[in-house]
Amino acid sequence: MLTYRPETARGGWPGLIRAYERYLPITDKTPVVTLHEGNTPLIPVPTIAERIGKRVQVWVKYDGLNPTGSFKDRGMTVAISKAKEAGAAAVICASTGNTSAAAAAYAKRGGLRAFVLIPDGKITQGKLAQALIYGAEVIAIDGNFDRALELVRGTAERYPVTVVNSVNPYRLEGQKTAAFEIVEALGDAPDWLCVPVGNAGNITAYWMGFNQYCRENRCSTLPQMMGFQAAGSAPIVEGKIIEKPETIATAIRIGNPANWTRAIAVQNESRGGYHSVTDPEILEAYRLLAAEGIFCEPASAASVAGMLKLRDAIPADGRIVCVLTGNGLKDPDTAIAQASATFHRQVSPDLTSVARLMGFA
Ligand code: AN7
């Protein structure tokens, strides 16, 4: 007889709600909607660390290994479970792609309708594919993410739909668990946490998580929170709304972050900072990560690009974690365009031709 026990599925990992129940706003009545998200690896990246030119240790938190390929699953398992608990029939979000993928998956799993508003033509193939195959109701607007979020807020004020963007506090509650996992993996918090920033929900959530774990005596120090925006979409760095944000890192193509005020508080409390990285810097970090065997999406590489840009400010013997928020498979077009690998095409299908190309004949 087969006995399936969710507690032991995926190497004993029941999903982050069950794993961190006591730190989350979960009750006996919460119907847990999970895909066993969380528990992602913290991977050392020694060849990238070497580029810093002093003794430091660098790890990446590879959150692209979540069920829908991004950190959004952490927030969505909690947001959808709580929406279901409250009796919601439908959820809505604006998205540059990853939130819509996660909302679509978890809403379907929980039996809720999902409406997703996306900027037409400005989300990657993989993310669009996900929203569609999970069966969300996709509304692509002739406008950017910021306009989509305004429409989402307006809709939710008038109609019975629950917003699952990071203005929903349950999203941040779920996402803070990534900080718990980092502390568990390292035994304490790192010196720096480098995070790509769009709406600044994730950097806020990490800060909540580290603080909560310190209050619980699970860690003794707090990291400096270093947020990185793409140069064409850097409202927090520039201190003003960007009306027409642009960057190859479409996930963070956001000109008016929803959690702006919180983002400033995180900077002040952690003695951290916000900096911008250019598209070429992002793409260089993206290729360096691939050279370590790690494939993330361009927005995620902003954390590594930012760390390398600030190398002179890194403390000696520093321990740094860069968050890789999304999987590289989300954006195959950029990968193919940026790869410099040898790619022979239209090769005659015979041994001599193949061996010749390999340099053996
Ligand atoms: C890969 O999906 O905003 O600073 O609508 O997809 O918490 O917004 C995505 C954001 C970083 C920025 N990396 O996180 C959306 C969306 C990736 C992302 C961010 C996003 P926040």
mmCIF file of C-alpha atoms and ligand atoms in Angstrom:
data_model
loop_
_atom_site.group_PDB
_atom_site.id
_atom_site.type_symbol
_atom_site.label_atom_id
_atom_site.label_comp_id
_atom_site.label_asym_id
_atom_site.label_seq_id
_atom_site.Cartn_x
_atom_site.Cartn_y
_atom_site.Cartn_z
ATOM 1 C CA MET A 1 0.000 0.000 0.000
ATOM 2 C CA LEU A 2 1.241 3.468 -0.821
ATOM 3 C CA THR A 3 1.177 6.065 1.890
ATOM 4 C CA TYR A 4 1.687 9.647 0.807
ATOM 5 C CA ARG A 5 2.558 12.032 3.585
ATOM 6 C CA PRO A 6 3.087 15.663 2.600
ATOM 7 C CA GLU A 7 5.491 16.105 5.505
ATOM 8 C CA THR A 8 7.988 13.805 3.849
ATOM 9 C CA ALA A 9 7.444 14.843 0.248
ATOM 10 C CA ARG A 10 10.481 16.583 -1.233
ATOM 11 C CA GLY A 11 13.013 15.307 1.250
ATOM 12 C CA GLY A 12 10.894 16.023 4.283
ATOM 13 C CA TRP A 13 10.071 19.557 3.199
ATOM 14 C CA PRO A 14 6.342 20.229 3.588
ATOM 15 C CA GLY A 15 6.364 23.699 2.007
ATOM 16 C CA LEU A 16 7.132 26.915 3.824
ATOM 17 C CA ILE A 17 3.788 27.392 5.581
ATOM 18 C CA ARG A 18 4.047 24.065 7.393
ATOM 19 C CA ALA A 19 7.794 24.515 7.958
ATOM 20 C CA TYR A 20 7.499 28.004 9.467
ATOM 21 C CA GLU A 21 3.929 27.949 10.752
ATOM 22 C CA ARG A 22 4.851 29.412 14.117
ATOM 23 C CA TYR A 23 6.366 32.500 12.483
ATOM 24 C CA LEU A 24 3.468 33.061 10.079
ATOM 25 C CA PRO A 25 -0.105 34.380 10.435
ATOM 26 C CA ILE A 26 -1.557 30.904 9.960
ATOM 27 C CA THR A 27 -4.371 29.339 12.006
ATOM 28 C CA ASP A 28 -6.015 25.904 12.195
ATOM 29 C CA LYS A 29 -8.610 27.269 9.815
ATOM 30 C CA THR A 30 -6.186 28.326 7.087
ATOM 31 C CA PRO A 31 -6.536 26.020 4.072
ATOM 32 C CA VAL A 32 -2.899 25.578 3.068
ATOM 33 C CA VAL A 33 -2.384 25.945 -0.679
ATOM 34 C CA THR A 34 1.140 24.729 -1.369
ATOM 35 C CA LEU A 35 3.414 23.415 -4.094
ATOM 36 C CA HIS A 36 6.187 22.678 -1.566
ATOM 37 C CA GLU A 37 7.872 26.019 -2.259
ATOM 38 C CA GLY A 38 10.873 27.296 -0.294
ATOM 39 C CA ASN A 39 13.936 25.433 1.016
ATOM 40 C CA THR A 40 16.006 26.621 -1.936
ATOM 41 C CA PRO A 41 19.788 26.153 -2.009
ATOM 42 C CA LEU A 42 22.404 28.629 -0.886
ATOM 43 C CA ILE A 43 25.238 28.036 -3.331
ATOM 44 C CA PRO A 44 28.844 29.280 -2.988
ATOM 45 C CA VAL A 45 30.169 31.133 -6.051
ATOM 46 C CA PRO A 46 33.964 31.149 -5.556
ATOM 47 C CA THR A 47 35.004 32.379 -8.991
ATOM 48 C CA ILE A 48 32.739 35.397 -8.630
ATOM 49 C CA ALA A 49 34.059 35.990 -5.089
ATOM 50 C CA GLU A 50 37.618 36.016 -6.487
ATOM 51 C CA ARG A 51 36.750 39.011 -8.648
ATOM 52 C CA ILE A 52 36.272 41.122 -5.571
ATOM 53 C CA GLY A 53 40.014 41.126 -5.012
ATOM 54 C CA LYS A 54 40.044 40.526 -1.270
ATOM 55 C CA ARG A 55 39.102 37.680 1.016
ATOM 56 C CA VAL A 56 35.332 37.433 0.997
ATOM 57 C CA GLN A 57 32.776 34.646 0.868
ATOM 58 C CA VAL A 58 29.881 34.899 -1.543
ATOM 59 C CA TRP A 59 26.796 32.728 -1.864
ATOM 60 C CA VAL A 60 23.729 32.989 -4.034
ATOM 61 C CA LYS A 61 20.266 32.212 -2.714
ATOM 62 C CA TYR A 62 18.865 30.459 -5.747
ATOM 63 C CA ASP A 63 15.159 31.161 -5.441
ATOM 64 C CA GLY A 64 14.671 30.401 -9.120
ATOM 65 C CA LEU A 65 14.282 26.794 -7.952
ATOM 66 C CA ASN A 66 10.828 27.436 -6.532
ATOM 67 C CA PRO A 67 7.843 25.644 -8.143
ATOM 68 C CA THR A 68 7.037 28.396 -10.639
ATOM 69 C CA GLY A 69 10.665 29.469 -10.911
ATOM 70 C CA SER A 70 10.754 32.567 -8.732
ATOM 71 C CA PHE A 71 10.679 33.857 -5.142
ATOM 72 C CA LYS A 72 7.082 34.964 -5.691
ATOM 73 C CA ASP A 73 5.931 31.457 -4.725
ATOM 74 C CA ARG A 74 6.946 32.177 -1.129
ATOM 75 C CA GLY A 75 4.569 35.080 -0.932
ATOM 76 C CA MET A 76 1.869 33.496 -3.019
ATOM 77 C CA THR A 77 1.413 30.341 -0.926
ATOM 78 C CA VAL A 78 0.541 32.557 2.045
ATOM 79 C CA ALA A 79 -1.460 35.181 0.125
ATOM 80 C CA ILE A 80 -3.606 32.597 -1.679
ATOM 81 C CA SER A 81 -4.124 30.474 1.435
ATOM 82 C CA LYS A 82 -5.282 33.553 3.356
ATOM 83 C CA ALA A 83 -7.490 34.744 0.491
ATOM 84 C CA LYS A 84 -9.125 31.334 0.416
ATOM 85 C CA GLU A 85 -9.534 31.363 4.190
ATOM 86 C CA ALA A 86 -11.301 34.731 3.900
ATOM 87 C CA GLY A 87 -13.691 33.291 1.323
ATOM 88 C CA ALA A 88 -12.365 35.117 -1.734
ATOM 89 C CA ALA A 89 -13.461 33.753 -5.099
ATOM 90 C CA ALA A 90 -10.976 35.667 -7.232
ATOM 91 C CA VAL A 91 -7.558 37.292 -6.967
ATOM 92 C CA ILE A 92 -5.948 39.946 -9.117
ATOM 93 C CA CYS A 93 -2.422 41.232 -9.652
ATOM 94 C CA ALA A 94 -0.387 43.485 -11.884
ATOM 95 C CA SER A 95 2.855 41.922 -12.959
ATOM 96 C CA THR A 96 6.072 42.148 -14.882
ATOM 97 C CA GLY A 97 5.648 38.376 -15.197
ATOM 98 C CA ASN A 98 6.731 36.425 -12.141
ATOM 99 C CA THR A 99 3.913 37.504 -9.853
ATOM 100 C CA SER A 100 1.412 36.573 -12.554
ATOM 101 C CA ALA A 101 2.968 33.124 -12.976
ATOM 102 C CA ALA A 102 2.853 32.440 -9.241
ATOM 103 C CA ALA A 103 -0.635 33.916 -8.772
ATOM 104 C CA ALA A 104 -1.941 31.840 -11.667
ATOM 105 C CA ALA A 105 -0.488 28.600 -10.302
ATOM 106 C CA TYR A 106 -1.493 28.989 -6.662
ATOM 107 C CA ALA A 107 -4.933 30.424 -7.440
ATOM 108 C CA LYS A 108 -5.750 27.467 -9.686
ATOM 109 C CA ARG A 109 -4.475 25.033 -7.102
ATOM 110 C CA GLY A 110 -6.637 26.720 -4.493
ATOM 111 C CA GLY A 111 -9.702 26.804 -6.745
ATOM 112 C CA LEU A 112 -9.783 30.593 -7.157
ATOM 113 C CA ARG A 113 -10.018 32.667 -10.314
ATOM 114 C CA ALA A 114 -6.901 34.671 -11.149
ATOM 115 C CA PHE A 115 -6.905 37.892 -13.151
ATOM 116 C CA VAL A 116 -3.496 39.145 -14.182
ATOM 117 C CA LEU A 117 -2.701 42.510 -15.746
ATOM 118 C CA ILE A 118 0.559 42.655 -17.634
ATOM 119 C CA PRO A 119 2.292 45.243 -19.830
ATOM 120 C CA ASP A 120 1.608 44.043 -23.373
ATOM 121 C CA GLY A 121 4.772 42.801 -25.078
ATOM 122 C CA LYS A 122 6.964 43.504 -22.047
ATOM 123 C CA ILE A 123 6.953 40.180 -20.260
ATOM 124 C CA THR A 124 9.191 37.287 -21.196
ATOM 125 C CA GLN A 125 8.028 34.210 -23.102
ATOM 126 C CA GLY A 126 8.407 31.839 -20.179
ATOM 127 C CA LYS A 127 6.321 33.977 -17.837
ATOM 128 C CA LEU A 128 3.556 34.507 -20.380
ATOM 129 C CA ALA A 129 3.511 30.772 -21.063
ATOM 130 C CA GLN A 130 3.083 30.097 -17.353
ATOM 131 C CA ALA A 131 0.190 32.502 -16.820
ATOM 132 C CA LEU A 132 -1.608 31.000 -19.816
ATOM 133 C CA ILE A 133 -1.022 27.319 -19.089
ATOM 134 C CA TYR A 134 -1.995 27.676 -15.427
ATOM 135 C CA GLY A 135 -5.221 29.174 -16.712
ATOM 136 C CA ALA A 136 -5.168 32.741 -15.453
ATOM 137 C CA GLU A 137 -7.370 35.308 -17.141
ATOM 138 C CA VAL A 138 -4.680 37.431 -18.756
ATOM 139 C CA ILE A 139 -5.284 41.096 -19.515
ATOM 140 C CA ALA A 140 -2.371 42.639 -21.412
ATOM 141 C CA ILE A 141 -2.630 46.426 -21.258
ATOM 142 C CA ASP A 142 -1.213 49.033 -23.549
ATOM 143 C CA GLY A 143 0.741 50.533 -20.653
ATOM 144 C CA ASN A 144 3.510 49.693 -18.218
ATOM 145 C CA PHE A 145 3.547 47.831 -14.879
ATOM 146 C CA ASP A 146 2.892 50.982 -12.852
ATOM 147 C CA ARG A 147 -0.308 51.691 -14.787
ATOM 148 C CA ALA A 148 -1.351 48.045 -14.415
ATOM 149 C CA LEU A 149 -0.967 48.297 -10.637
ATOM 150 C CA GLU A 150 -3.117 51.443 -10.558
ATOM 151 C CA LEU A 151 -5.816 49.570 -12.455
ATOM 152 C CA VAL A 152 -5.558 46.616 -10.082
ATOM 153 C CA ARG A 153 -6.021 48.873 -7.063
ATOM 154 C CA GLY A 154 -8.983 50.600 -8.717
ATOM 155 C CA THR A 155 -10.603 47.290 -9.570
ATOM 156 C CA ALA A 156 -10.194 45.885 -6.064
ATOM 157 C CA GLU A 157 -11.766 49.024 -4.545
ATOM 158 C CA ARG A 158 -14.915 48.477 -6.605
ATOM 159 C CA TYR A 159 -15.237 44.731 -7.172
ATOM 160 C CA PRO A 160 -14.912 41.530 -5.103
ATOM 161 C CA VAL A 161 -11.317 40.607 -5.958
ATOM 162 C CA THR A 162 -8.332 40.285 -3.612
ATOM 163 C CA VAL A 163 -5.069 41.990 -4.625
ATOM 164 C CA VAL A 164 -2.074 39.638 -4.425
ATOM 165 C CA ASN A 165 0.628 42.152 -5.296
ATOM 166 C CA SER A 166 3.159 42.881 -2.543
ATOM 167 C CA VAL A 167 0.825 45.551 -1.108
ATOM 168 C CA ASN A 168 -0.922 42.464 0.312
ATOM 169 C CA PRO A 169 0.819 41.971 3.689
ATOM 170 C CA TYR A 170 0.623 38.175 3.447
ATOM 171 C CA ARG A 171 2.961 38.281 0.461
ATOM 172 C CA LEU A 172 5.747 39.780 2.571
ATOM 173 C CA GLU A 173 5.020 37.344 5.398
ATOM 174 C CA GLY A 174 5.698 34.435 3.074
ATOM 175 C CA GLN A 175 8.734 35.999 1.434
ATOM 176 C CA LYS A 176 10.468 36.699 4.760
ATOM 177 C CA THR A 177 11.061 32.942 5.109
ATOM 178 C CA ALA A 178 13.967 33.184 2.664
ATOM 179 C CA ALA A 179 15.851 35.105 5.377
ATOM 180 C CA PHE A 180 15.139 32.281 7.830
ATOM 181 C CA GLU A 181 16.620 29.770 5.415
ATOM 182 C CA ILE A 182 19.780 31.838 4.918
ATOM 183 C CA VAL A 183 20.316 32.089 8.682
ATOM 184 C CA GLU A 184 19.802 28.351 9.039
ATOM 185 C CA ALA A 185 22.293 27.632 6.252
ATOM 186 C CA LEU A 186 25.023 29.988 7.551
ATOM 187 C CA GLY A 187 24.382 29.828 11.288
ATOM 188 C CA ASP A 188 23.860 33.602 11.356
ATOM 189 C CA ALA A 189 22.965 36.482 9.054
ATOM 190 C CA PRO A 190 25.534 37.514 6.397
ATOM 191 C CA ASP A 191 27.234 40.935 6.438
ATOM 192 C CA TRP A 192 25.562 42.036 3.223
ATOM 193 C CA LEU A 193 22.391 40.908 1.546
ATOM 194 C CA CYS A 194 22.272 41.996 -2.107
ATOM 195 C CA VAL A 195 18.787 42.075 -3.635
ATOM 196 C CA PRO A 196 17.379 43.162 -6.996
ATOM 197 C CA VAL A 197 14.686 45.774 -6.394
ATOM 198 C CA GLY A 198 11.506 46.516 -8.312
ATOM 199 C CA ASN A 199 8.566 47.215 -6.000
ATOM 200 C CA ALA A 200 10.875 46.688 -2.995
ATOM 201 C CA GLY A 201 8.594 44.041 -1.521
ATOM 202 C CA ASN A 202 11.299 41.410 -1.352
ATOM 203 C CA ILE A 203 13.970 43.561 0.301
ATOM 204 C CA THR A 204 11.364 44.608 2.878
ATOM 205 C CA ALA A 205 10.361 40.987 3.475
ATOM 206 C CA TYR A 206 13.979 39.847 3.955
ATOM 207 C CA TRP A 207 14.526 42.612 6.493
ATOM 208 C CA MET A 208 11.394 41.502 8.374
ATOM 209 C CA GLY A 209 12.677 37.927 8.367
ATOM 210 C CA PHE A 210 16.163 38.711 9.677
ATOM 211 C CA ASN A 211 14.721 40.925 12.401
ATOM 212 C CA GLN A 212 12.200 38.318 13.463
ATOM 213 C CA TYR A 213 14.864 35.605 13.636
ATOM 214 C CA CYS A 214 17.115 37.863 15.711
ATOM 215 C CA ARG A 215 14.263 38.581 18.116
ATOM 216 C CA GLU A 216 13.826 34.811 18.439
ATOM 217 C CA ASN A 217 17.581 34.464 19.105
ATOM 218 C CA ARG A 218 18.042 32.466 15.929
ATOM 219 C CA CYS A 219 20.690 34.969 14.778
ATOM 220 C CA SER A 220 22.901 37.542 16.492
ATOM 221 C CA THR A 221 23.581 40.083 13.735
ATOM 222 C CA LEU A 222 21.604 41.830 11.029
ATOM 223 C CA PRO A 223 22.848 42.311 7.471
ATOM 224 C CA GLN A 224 23.298 45.579 5.646
ATOM 225 C CA MET A 225 20.589 45.521 3.000
ATOM 226 C CA MET A 226 21.902 46.449 -0.437
ATOM 227 C CA GLY A 227 19.224 47.004 -3.071
ATOM 228 C CA PHE A 228 19.961 47.218 -6.790
ATOM 229 C CA GLN A 229 17.778 48.762 -9.461
ATOM 230 C CA ALA A 230 18.319 48.780 -13.204
ATOM 231 C CA ALA A 231 19.752 52.110 -14.343
ATOM 232 C CA GLY A 232 16.806 52.955 -16.631
ATOM 233 C CA SER A 233 14.317 52.053 -13.894
ATOM 234 C CA ALA A 234 15.850 53.348 -10.695
ATOM 235 C CA PRO A 235 13.229 55.518 -8.965
ATOM 236 C CA ILE A 236 14.499 54.841 -5.427
ATOM 237 C CA VAL A 237 18.103 55.625 -6.373
ATOM 238 C CA GLU A 238 17.088 58.799 -8.206
ATOM 239 C CA GLY A 239 14.476 59.798 -5.642
ATOM 240 C CA LYS A 240 11.761 60.345 -8.227
ATOM 241 C CA ILE A 241 9.086 58.441 -10.129
ATOM 242 C CA ILE A 242 10.353 57.240 -13.513
ATOM 243 C CA GLU A 243 7.522 57.727 -16.009
ATOM 244 C CA LYS A 244 8.961 55.515 -18.730
ATOM 245 C CA PRO A 245 11.172 52.899 -17.083
ATOM 246 C CA GLU A 246 13.364 50.857 -19.428
ATOM 247 C CA THR A 247 15.739 47.935 -18.937
ATOM 248 C CA ILE A 248 16.497 44.526 -20.405
ATOM 249 C CA ALA A 249 15.660 43.192 -16.931
ATOM 250 C CA THR A 250 11.910 43.416 -17.579
ATOM 251 C CA ALA A 251 11.073 41.885 -14.186
ATOM 252 C CA ILE A 252 12.252 45.092 -12.500
ATOM 253 C CA ARG A 253 11.024 47.530 -15.140
ATOM 254 C CA ILE A 254 9.114 49.497 -12.493
ATOM 255 C CA GLY A 255 9.033 53.283 -12.152
ATOM 256 C CA ASN A 256 6.900 53.801 -9.041
ATOM 257 C CA PRO A 257 7.584 51.080 -6.443
ATOM 258 C CA ALA A 258 4.620 50.002 -4.311
ATOM 259 C CA ASN A 259 6.783 49.636 -1.172
ATOM 260 C CA TRP A 260 8.872 52.807 -1.602
ATOM 261 C CA THR A 261 8.396 54.109 1.957
ATOM 262 C CA ARG A 262 9.272 50.729 3.438
ATOM 263 C CA ALA A 263 12.316 50.529 1.191
ATOM 264 C CA ILE A 264 13.701 53.745 2.679
ATOM 265 C CA ALA A 265 13.084 52.463 6.205
ATOM 266 C CA VAL A 266 15.021 49.277 5.404
ATOM 267 C CA GLN A 267 17.917 51.363 4.118
ATOM 268 C CA ASN A 268 18.011 53.520 7.241
ATOM 269 C CA GLU A 269 17.563 50.724 9.753
ATOM 270 C CA SER A 270 20.123 48.405 8.167
ATOM 271 C CA ARG A 271 22.658 51.084 7.160
ATOM 272 C CA GLY A 272 22.277 49.725 3.653
ATOM 273 C CA GLY A 273 21.857 51.476 0.333
ATOM 274 C CA TYR A 274 20.253 51.561 -3.095
ATOM 275 C CA HIS A 275 22.375 51.687 -6.202
ATOM 276 C CA SER A 276 21.767 51.282 -9.892
ATOM 277 C CA VAL A 277 23.394 48.891 -12.317
ATOM 278 C CA THR A 278 23.379 49.334 -16.090
ATOM 279 C CA ASP A 279 22.052 46.735 -18.515
ATOM 280 C CA PRO A 280 25.606 45.835 -19.650
ATOM 281 C CA GLU A 281 26.627 45.337 -16.002
ATOM 282 C CA ILE A 282 23.566 43.160 -15.406
ATOM 283 C CA LEU A 283 24.323 41.060 -18.469
ATOM 284 C CA GLU A 284 27.955 40.624 -17.483
ATOM 285 C CA ALA A 285 26.918 39.272 -14.073
ATOM 286 C CA TYR A 286 24.319 37.064 -15.816
ATOM 287 C CA ARG A 287 27.085 35.482 -17.915
ATOM 288 C CA LEU A 288 29.442 35.146 -14.917
ATOM 289 C CA LEU A 289 26.752 33.248 -13.031
ATOM 290 C CA ALA A 290 26.157 30.963 -16.003
ATOM 291 C CA ALA A 291 29.909 30.298 -16.021
ATOM 292 C CA GLU A 292 29.469 28.951 -12.458
ATOM 293 C CA GLY A 293 26.630 26.730 -13.685
ATOM 294 C CA ILE A 294 23.867 28.974 -12.401
ATOM 295 C CA PHE A 295 21.189 30.206 -14.761
ATOM 296 C CA CYS A 296 19.104 33.080 -13.461
ATOM 297 C CA GLU A 297 17.028 35.684 -15.231
ATOM 298 C CA PRO A 298 18.585 39.095 -15.994
ATOM 299 C CA ALA A 299 16.788 40.939 -13.156
ATOM 300 C CA SER A 300 18.226 38.472 -10.658
ATOM 301 C CA ALA A 301 21.766 39.078 -11.885
ATOM 302 C CA ALA A 302 21.377 42.708 -10.774
ATOM 303 C CA SER A 303 22.251 41.570 -7.236
ATOM 304 C CA VAL A 304 25.600 40.153 -8.352
ATOM 305 C CA ALA A 305 26.237 43.083 -10.710
ATOM 306 C CA GLY A 306 25.643 45.448 -7.804
ATOM 307 C CA MET A 307 27.920 43.563 -5.459
ATOM 308 C CA LEU A 308 30.723 43.639 -8.035
ATOM 309 C CA LYS A 309 30.148 47.343 -8.647
ATOM 310 C CA LEU A 310 30.501 48.085 -4.923
ATOM 311 C CA ARG A 311 33.484 45.756 -4.449
ATOM 312 C CA ASP A 312 35.628 48.507 -2.878
ATOM 313 C CA ALA A 313 33.048 49.064 -0.140
ATOM 314 C CA ILE A 314 32.839 45.387 0.830
ATOM 315 C CA PRO A 315 34.309 44.746 4.268
ATOM 316 C CA ALA A 316 37.390 42.481 4.400
ATOM 317 C CA ASP A 317 36.396 38.914 5.303
ATOM 318 C CA GLY A 318 32.866 39.909 4.378
ATOM 319 C CA ARG A 319 30.179 37.286 3.998
ATOM 320 C CA ILE A 320 27.772 38.190 1.251
ATOM 321 C CA VAL A 321 24.579 36.639 -0.020
ATOM 322 C CA CYS A 322 23.191 37.686 -3.402
ATOM 323 C CA VAL A 323 19.564 36.810 -4.005
ATOM 324 C CA LEU A 324 18.790 35.199 -7.361
ATOM 325 C CA THR A 325 15.084 35.841 -7.558
ATOM 326 C CA GLY A 326 14.127 34.047 -10.775
ATOM 327 C CA ASN A 327 15.116 31.140 -13.012
ATOM 328 C CA GLY A 328 16.945 31.764 -16.274
ATOM 329 C CA LEU A 329 14.458 29.612 -18.188
ATOM 330 C CA LYS A 330 11.930 32.402 -17.711
ATOM 331 C CA ASP A 331 13.698 34.367 -20.431
ATOM 332 C CA PRO A 332 15.175 32.107 -23.105
ATOM 333 C CA ASP A 333 15.378 34.916 -25.687
ATOM 334 C CA THR A 334 17.878 36.893 -23.627
ATOM 335 C CA ALA A 335 19.934 33.782 -22.909
ATOM 336 C CA ILE A 336 20.238 32.896 -26.573
ATOM 337 C CA ALA A 337 21.046 36.478 -27.518
ATOM 338 C CA GLN A 338 23.697 36.838 -24.798
ATOM 339 C CA ALA A 339 25.427 33.488 -25.027
ATOM 340 C CA SER A 340 28.842 33.467 -26.665
ATOM 341 C CA ALA A 341 29.014 29.678 -26.882
ATOM 342 C CA THR A 342 30.020 27.986 -30.117
ATOM 343 C CA PHE A 343 26.882 27.174 -32.059
ATOM 344 C CA HIS A 344 27.381 25.404 -35.404
ATOM 345 C CA ARG A 345 24.221 25.301 -37.481
ATOM 346 C CA GLN A 346 23.043 23.452 -40.569
ATOM 347 C CA VAL A 347 25.765 20.863 -40.072
ATOM 348 C CA SER A 348 25.821 17.958 -42.475
ATOM 349 C CA PRO A 349 24.738 14.833 -40.507
ATOM 350 C CA ASP A 350 27.851 12.733 -41.059
ATOM 351 C CA LEU A 351 30.692 11.700 -38.781
ATOM 352 C CA THR A 352 33.440 13.445 -40.739
ATOM 353 C CA SER A 353 31.703 16.815 -40.624
ATOM 354 C CA VAL A 354 30.932 16.530 -36.916
ATOM 355 C CA ALA A 355 34.451 15.319 -36.065
ATOM 356 C CA ARG A 356 35.970 18.142 -38.104
ATOM 357 C CA LEU A 357 33.946 20.730 -36.184
ATOM 358 C CA MET A 358 35.123 19.135 -32.958
ATOM 359 C CA GLY A 359 38.713 19.543 -34.073
ATOM 360 C CA PHE A 360 39.356 15.790 -34.259
ATOM 361 C CA ALA A 361 39.617 15.414 -38.004
HETATM 362 C C1 AN7 B 1 12.998 38.079 -10.933
HETATM 363 O O1 AN7 B 1 6.362 39.909 -11.075
HETATM 364 O O2 AN7 B 1 7.167 42.891 -9.594
HETATM 365 O O3 AN7 B 1 11.372 44.442 -5.340
HETATM 366 O O4 AN7 B 1 5.250 41.752 -11.049
HETATM 367 O O5 AN7 B 1 10.392 39.147 -10.879
HETATM 368 O O6 AN7 B 1 9.830 42.650 -4.508
HETATM 369 O O7 AN7 B 1 9.307 43.891 -6.593
HETATM 370 C C2 AN7 B 1 8.638 41.114 -10.072
HETATM 371 C C3 AN7 B 1 9.699 41.534 -9.344
HETATM 372 C C4 AN7 B 1 13.260 40.894 -8.608
HETATM 373 C C5 AN7 B 1 11.785 42.607 -7.710
HETATM 374 N N1 AN7 B 1 13.548 39.842 -9.367
HETATM 375 O O8 AN7 B 1 11.164 42.261 -6.500
HETATM 376 C C6 AN7 B 1 6.256 41.104 -10.773
HETATM 377 C C7 AN7 B 1 7.361 41.800 -10.099
HETATM 378 C C8 AN7 B 1 12.608 39.253 -10.123
HETATM 379 C C9 AN7 B 1 11.305 39.757 -10.126
HETATM 380 C C10 AN7 B 1 11.995 41.432 -8.577
HETATM 381 C C11 AN7 B 1 10.999 40.895 -9.351
HETATM 382 P P1 AN7 B 1 10.366 43.386 -5.676
#
